[in-house]
Amino acid sequence: MAFDGITVAAIVSELNRLLIDGRIFKISQPENDELLLTIKNNKEQYRLLISAGATLPLIYLTDINKPAPLTAPSFCMLLRKHINNGRIVKIYQPGLERIIHFDIEHLNEMGDLCQKTLIVELMGKHSNIIFCEDNRIIDSIKHVNFQMSSVREVLPGRKYFIPKADEKLNPLNCTQESFMKAVFQKNLPVSKALYTSLTGISPIAAEDILSISGIDSDLPANALNDSEQLHLYHIFSQYMEETVSGNFTPVIYYKNQVPKDFSAVPLTVYSDLESKTFPSISMVLEQYYAEKNAATRIKQRSADLRQIVSSALSKNYKKYDLQLKQLKDTEKRDKYRIYGELLTTYGYSAKAGDKTLRCINYYDDSEVTIPLDTELEPMENAKKYFDKYGKLKRTYEALSQIILETRQEIQHLESISAALDIATDENDLKALKEELVQYGYIRRKSGDKKSKFTNKPLHFIVNETTQIYIGKNNYQNEEVTFKIATGNDWWFHAKGIPGSHVIVKSSLDELPDSIFELAGTLAAYYSKGRQMEKVEIDYIQKKHVKKVNGSAPGFVIYHTNYSMVCAPASPDALGLISVK
């Protein structure tokens, strides 16, 4: 979700509750476009992180103290001079703008009480932190001159004002008449008409308002009838009333354990996603961006491995198709053998110069016409067909083994590809890289030793009688199946697709159905089919699962198994907490 006006309203509500009358104890500038204020209030200490980064403008309370440069930048020194030990008297948001004002009282050099304002603008590439007195800019963390913006200069001495964005309405005080006129006269999808007409409303908030109202967001705004327009206005008004009243429920939405979005209020458009609520919007922002950055970092760092696996798979797919085509060509071998045998039996009836020999196939009593080489005797033609048969038979036998090996290599690479999708930390990637090295897909550099890292399977304690283990890669699959599991433990795996081995260990003589369903759901989630609605799962007691000699790690065979169909769901969605 964009850092929209509703999110800013939630931040302002939280800061008013915790920081009003607090004193600014410390000011640092960890980055060129970032401030960290330490504030003491009601015997508590708070750290407020403010970032005016063009790609990720943020403001939230945090427990993390970021190191500051040895020499403070000039903007930081200016703030220390004026508002260090200042008292925060007011925190407010103009309308629903993505702007926060901090009014701060302090004593000047003469000992007189003064008030200045620190303004935080969270507007994408135009984000800034501006220090003002009586609406006059003292300085800013970013200077904006006329060449950079013809709309507004942000320079010391200039008057501060909020740039008007296409004359948008303030959603907190717009009337029914102004709302109708601004939104429903546009020939745009109604969702776009909403967020382009109203300040602080993001596209996802507009989608959510329409989802609550039951109106298709793709309908043209000027095509809605009077009752639909009035209904949408009432839903919108209720939405804004919740914002004004400070009725926020900060939440993060997850898709496949990766944070997809956050919001200050629950979003009906994400009702099908996993979600986690938090007591404060600051906690949401801090965790969301930490998790998002971690997921992005893992994805970036796995890119090279993905490329290696993808390239190897592509080559093997092409090789496999070619081998299958060659194998199909060997299907004629038995026909040539029969031709040779029939010529050995009936060749005496062929005359010199005959191009064919018609005779009865004594295997099925059908009449067959055998092409002949006119320059060869009948027995020489028979030998020629026997030679063709022998060559194709040898080719068939060799290709059958090669195809089996190619198919196993494809399955191995597909299992590594699936494990890359499951990987959540650096150790997972190191284990997969080591596997690629050992199987020759990556060359170990001269002098490099085998990587040392800790990479344990997932472990969940379901209750006092039952535990579940899940392998996240082939080596872990090998471990959970053949080292952790014992004979009567239950083993689960997605049918016919790469995925994790899931082991259920229990002290019960018979598992309840709920545990089978839980394990099957996890096996579906930790497989290549995690994006599917339903996945077929094979399950069997571990004693019936066998390792194939010489096969890649994690590859097993089993014969008599049970099956069920499960919808994939993450451990978080199932209320499971991993044992570290």
mmCIF file of C-alpha atoms in Angstrom, residues 320-485:
data_model
loop_
_atom_site.group_PDB
_atom_site.id
_atom_site.type_symbol
_atom_site.label_atom_id
_atom_site.label_comp_id
_atom_site.label_asym_id
_atom_site.label_seq_id
_atom_site.Cartn_x
_atom_site.Cartn_y
_atom_site.Cartn_z
ATOM 1 C CA TYR A 320 14.791 -34.841 -23.291
ATOM 2 C CA ASP A 321 12.464 -33.909 -26.186
ATOM 3 C CA LEU A 322 15.127 -34.849 -28.729
ATOM 4 C CA GLN A 323 15.775 -38.174 -26.989
ATOM 5 C CA LEU A 324 12.047 -38.980 -26.969
ATOM 6 C CA LYS A 325 11.887 -38.229 -30.689
ATOM 7 C CA GLN A 326 14.863 -40.510 -31.323
ATOM 8 C CA LEU A 327 13.247 -43.205 -29.189
ATOM 9 C CA LYS A 328 10.076 -42.989 -31.246
ATOM 10 C CA ASP A 329 12.142 -43.653 -34.373
ATOM 11 C CA THR A 330 13.257 -46.985 -32.881
ATOM 12 C CA GLU A 331 9.659 -48.234 -32.812
ATOM 13 C CA LYS A 332 10.239 -49.617 -36.366
ATOM 14 C CA ARG A 333 12.815 -52.117 -35.108
ATOM 15 C CA ASP A 334 10.422 -55.053 -34.690
ATOM 16 C CA LYS A 335 9.029 -54.482 -38.191
ATOM 17 C CA TYR A 336 12.550 -54.852 -39.628
ATOM 18 C CA ARG A 337 13.130 -58.027 -37.610
ATOM 19 C CA ILE A 338 9.902 -59.537 -38.972
ATOM 20 C CA TYR A 339 10.863 -58.514 -42.513
ATOM 21 C CA GLY A 340 14.184 -60.328 -42.083
ATOM 22 C CA GLU A 341 12.513 -63.461 -40.714
ATOM 23 C CA LEU A 342 9.861 -63.515 -43.457
ATOM 24 C CA LEU A 343 12.485 -63.062 -46.161
ATOM 25 C CA THR A 344 14.460 -65.952 -44.636
ATOM 26 C CA THR A 345 11.320 -68.086 -44.908
ATOM 27 C CA TYR A 346 9.752 -66.912 -48.216
ATOM 28 C CA GLY A 347 12.735 -65.365 -50.005
ATOM 29 C CA TYR A 348 12.979 -68.308 -52.428
ATOM 30 C CA SER A 349 9.768 -67.107 -54.133
ATOM 31 C CA ALA A 350 11.248 -63.715 -55.061
ATOM 32 C CA LYS A 351 12.408 -63.298 -58.649
ATOM 33 C CA ALA A 352 15.378 -61.316 -59.859
ATOM 34 C CA GLY A 353 14.472 -57.661 -60.234
ATOM 35 C CA ASP A 354 11.427 -57.802 -57.908
ATOM 36 C CA LYS A 355 10.969 -54.582 -55.960
ATOM 37 C CA THR A 356 8.677 -56.124 -53.339
ATOM 38 C CA LEU A 357 7.735 -59.479 -51.888
ATOM 39 C CA ARG A 358 4.179 -60.169 -50.846
ATOM 40 C CA CYS A 359 3.742 -62.906 -48.265
ATOM 41 C CA ILE A 360 1.764 -63.972 -45.175
ATOM 42 C CA ASN A 361 3.008 -62.758 -41.767
ATOM 43 C CA TYR A 362 2.801 -65.977 -39.751
ATOM 44 C CA TYR A 363 2.678 -63.978 -36.473
ATOM 45 C CA ASP A 364 -0.803 -62.588 -37.182
ATOM 46 C CA ASP A 365 -1.795 -64.153 -40.543
ATOM 47 C CA SER A 366 -1.923 -60.773 -42.237
ATOM 48 C CA GLU A 367 -0.592 -60.109 -45.727
ATOM 49 C CA VAL A 368 2.518 -57.972 -45.787
ATOM 50 C CA THR A 369 4.486 -56.301 -48.609
ATOM 51 C CA ILE A 370 8.246 -56.186 -48.022
ATOM 52 C CA PRO A 371 10.310 -53.594 -49.998
ATOM 53 C CA LEU A 372 13.374 -55.152 -51.680
ATOM 54 C CA ASP A 373 16.662 -53.781 -52.931
ATOM 55 C CA THR A 374 16.748 -55.053 -56.513
ATOM 56 C CA GLU A 375 20.549 -55.194 -56.491
ATOM 57 C CA LEU A 376 20.607 -57.638 -53.566
ATOM 58 C CA GLU A 377 19.711 -61.293 -53.274
ATOM 59 C CA PRO A 378 16.722 -62.191 -51.001
ATOM 60 C CA MET A 379 19.018 -63.402 -48.195
ATOM 61 C CA GLU A 380 21.106 -60.239 -48.522
ATOM 62 C CA ASN A 381 17.874 -58.211 -48.160
ATOM 63 C CA ALA A 382 17.064 -60.260 -45.046
ATOM 64 C CA LYS A 383 20.511 -59.521 -43.608
ATOM 65 C CA LYS A 384 20.025 -55.830 -44.346
ATOM 66 C CA TYR A 385 16.774 -55.814 -42.356
ATOM 67 C CA PHE A 386 18.364 -57.774 -39.486
ATOM 68 C CA ASP A 387 21.183 -55.214 -39.380
ATOM 69 C CA LYS A 388 18.672 -52.361 -39.200
ATOM 70 C CA TYR A 389 16.835 -54.186 -36.430
ATOM 71 C CA GLY A 390 20.033 -54.726 -34.454
ATOM 72 C CA LYS A 391 21.079 -51.104 -34.763
ATOM 73 C CA LEU A 392 17.668 -49.765 -33.661
ATOM 74 C CA LYS A 393 17.530 -52.278 -30.790
ATOM 75 C CA ARG A 394 20.886 -51.110 -29.484
ATOM 76 C CA THR A 395 19.789 -47.493 -29.909
ATOM 77 C CA TYR A 396 16.534 -48.220 -28.025
ATOM 78 C CA GLU A 397 18.339 -49.858 -25.115
ATOM 79 C CA ALA A 398 20.893 -47.056 -24.870
ATOM 80 C CA LEU A 399 18.281 -44.309 -25.228
ATOM 81 C CA SER A 400 16.013 -45.882 -22.605
ATOM 82 C CA GLN A 401 18.799 -45.595 -20.032
ATOM 83 C CA ILE A 402 19.828 -42.107 -21.177
ATOM 84 C CA ILE A 403 16.208 -40.877 -21.071
ATOM 85 C CA LEU A 404 15.838 -42.259 -17.556
ATOM 86 C CA GLU A 405 18.979 -40.384 -16.485
ATOM 87 C CA THR A 406 17.839 -37.173 -18.193
ATOM 88 C CA ARG A 407 14.424 -37.437 -16.537
ATOM 89 C CA GLN A 408 16.067 -37.925 -13.143
ATOM 90 C CA GLU A 409 18.285 -34.899 -13.759
ATOM 91 C CA ILE A 410 15.222 -32.813 -14.672
ATOM 92 C CA GLN A 411 13.450 -33.967 -11.510
ATOM 93 C CA HIS A 412 16.528 -33.081 -9.466
ATOM 94 C CA LEU A 413 16.752 -29.595 -10.996
ATOM 95 C CA GLU A 414 13.003 -29.055 -10.559
ATOM 96 C CA SER A 415 13.330 -29.991 -6.893
ATOM 97 C CA ILE A 416 16.112 -27.396 -6.491
ATOM 98 C CA SER A 417 13.946 -24.825 -8.270
ATOM 99 C CA ALA A 418 11.102 -25.571 -5.845
ATOM 100 C CA ALA A 419 13.519 -25.288 -2.906
ATOM 101 C CA LEU A 420 14.595 -21.842 -4.152
ATOM 102 C CA ASP A 421 10.942 -20.767 -3.951
ATOM 103 C CA ILE A 422 10.796 -21.999 -0.358
ATOM 104 C CA ALA A 423 14.150 -20.485 0.737
ATOM 105 C CA THR A 424 13.776 -17.884 3.482
ATOM 106 C CA ASP A 425 17.331 -17.128 4.617
ATOM 107 C CA GLU A 426 20.978 -17.105 3.599
ATOM 108 C CA ASN A 427 21.650 -20.604 4.937
ATOM 109 C CA ASP A 428 18.941 -22.029 2.666
ATOM 110 C CA LEU A 429 20.684 -20.468 -0.340
ATOM 111 C CA LYS A 430 24.101 -21.719 0.798
ATOM 112 C CA ALA A 431 22.758 -25.278 1.065
ATOM 113 C CA LEU A 432 21.281 -25.095 -2.427
ATOM 114 C CA LYS A 433 24.469 -23.617 -3.863
ATOM 115 C CA GLU A 434 26.500 -26.424 -2.260
ATOM 116 C CA GLU A 435 24.175 -28.999 -3.839
ATOM 117 C CA LEU A 436 24.635 -27.363 -7.254
ATOM 118 C CA VAL A 437 28.407 -27.431 -6.733
ATOM 119 C CA GLN A 438 28.425 -31.108 -5.752
ATOM 120 C CA TYR A 439 26.420 -32.073 -8.833
ATOM 121 C CA GLY A 440 28.602 -30.082 -11.199
ATOM 122 C CA TYR A 441 26.261 -27.228 -12.107
ATOM 123 C CA ILE A 442 28.587 -24.744 -10.414
ATOM 124 C CA ARG A 443 32.347 -25.085 -10.487
ATOM 125 C CA ARG A 444 34.008 -24.754 -7.101
ATOM 126 C CA LYS A 445 36.676 -22.106 -7.324
ATOM 127 C CA SER A 446 40.270 -23.126 -6.816
ATOM 128 C CA GLY A 447 41.103 -23.094 -3.123
ATOM 129 C CA ASP A 448 37.452 -22.863 -2.023
ATOM 130 C CA LYS A 449 36.449 -25.293 0.688
ATOM 131 C CA LYS A 450 33.045 -26.777 1.240
ATOM 132 C CA SER A 451 30.770 -24.123 2.779
ATOM 133 C CA LYS A 452 30.076 -24.427 6.482
ATOM 134 C CA PHE A 453 26.627 -23.343 7.575
ATOM 135 C CA THR A 454 23.776 -24.338 9.833
ATOM 136 C CA ASN A 455 20.704 -25.385 7.890
ATOM 137 C CA LYS A 456 18.059 -27.225 9.872
ATOM 138 C CA PRO A 457 14.671 -28.501 8.711
ATOM 139 C CA LEU A 458 11.541 -26.702 9.873
ATOM 140 C CA HIS A 459 10.268 -28.068 13.175
ATOM 141 C CA PHE A 460 6.800 -27.421 14.610
ATOM 142 C CA ILE A 461 5.367 -28.642 17.917
ATOM 143 C CA VAL A 462 1.656 -29.132 17.274
ATOM 144 C CA ASN A 463 0.791 -30.275 20.797
ATOM 145 C CA GLU A 464 2.251 -32.337 23.637
ATOM 146 C CA THR A 465 1.935 -35.547 21.576
ATOM 147 C CA THR A 466 2.740 -34.468 18.014
ATOM 148 C CA GLN A 467 5.604 -32.789 16.161
ATOM 149 C CA ILE A 468 6.081 -32.023 12.457
ATOM 150 C CA TYR A 469 9.368 -31.774 10.556
ATOM 151 C CA ILE A 470 9.662 -30.301 7.046
ATOM 152 C CA GLY A 471 12.664 -30.378 4.720
ATOM 153 C CA LYS A 472 13.269 -27.157 2.794
ATOM 154 C CA ASN A 473 15.760 -28.676 0.339
ATOM 155 C CA ASN A 474 16.904 -32.105 -0.846
ATOM 156 C CA TYR A 475 19.479 -32.606 1.913
ATOM 157 C CA GLN A 476 16.925 -31.681 4.558
ATOM 158 C CA ASN A 477 14.393 -34.017 2.922
ATOM 159 C CA GLU A 478 16.973 -36.776 3.245
ATOM 160 C CA GLU A 479 17.513 -35.852 6.886
ATOM 161 C CA VAL A 480 13.862 -35.728 7.973
ATOM 162 C CA THR A 481 12.990 -38.977 6.169
ATOM 163 C CA PHE A 482 15.980 -41.170 6.972
ATOM 164 C CA LYS A 483 17.439 -39.693 10.169
ATOM 165 C CA ILE A 484 14.616 -37.998 12.084
ATOM 166 C CA ALA A 485 11.706 -40.255 11.087
#
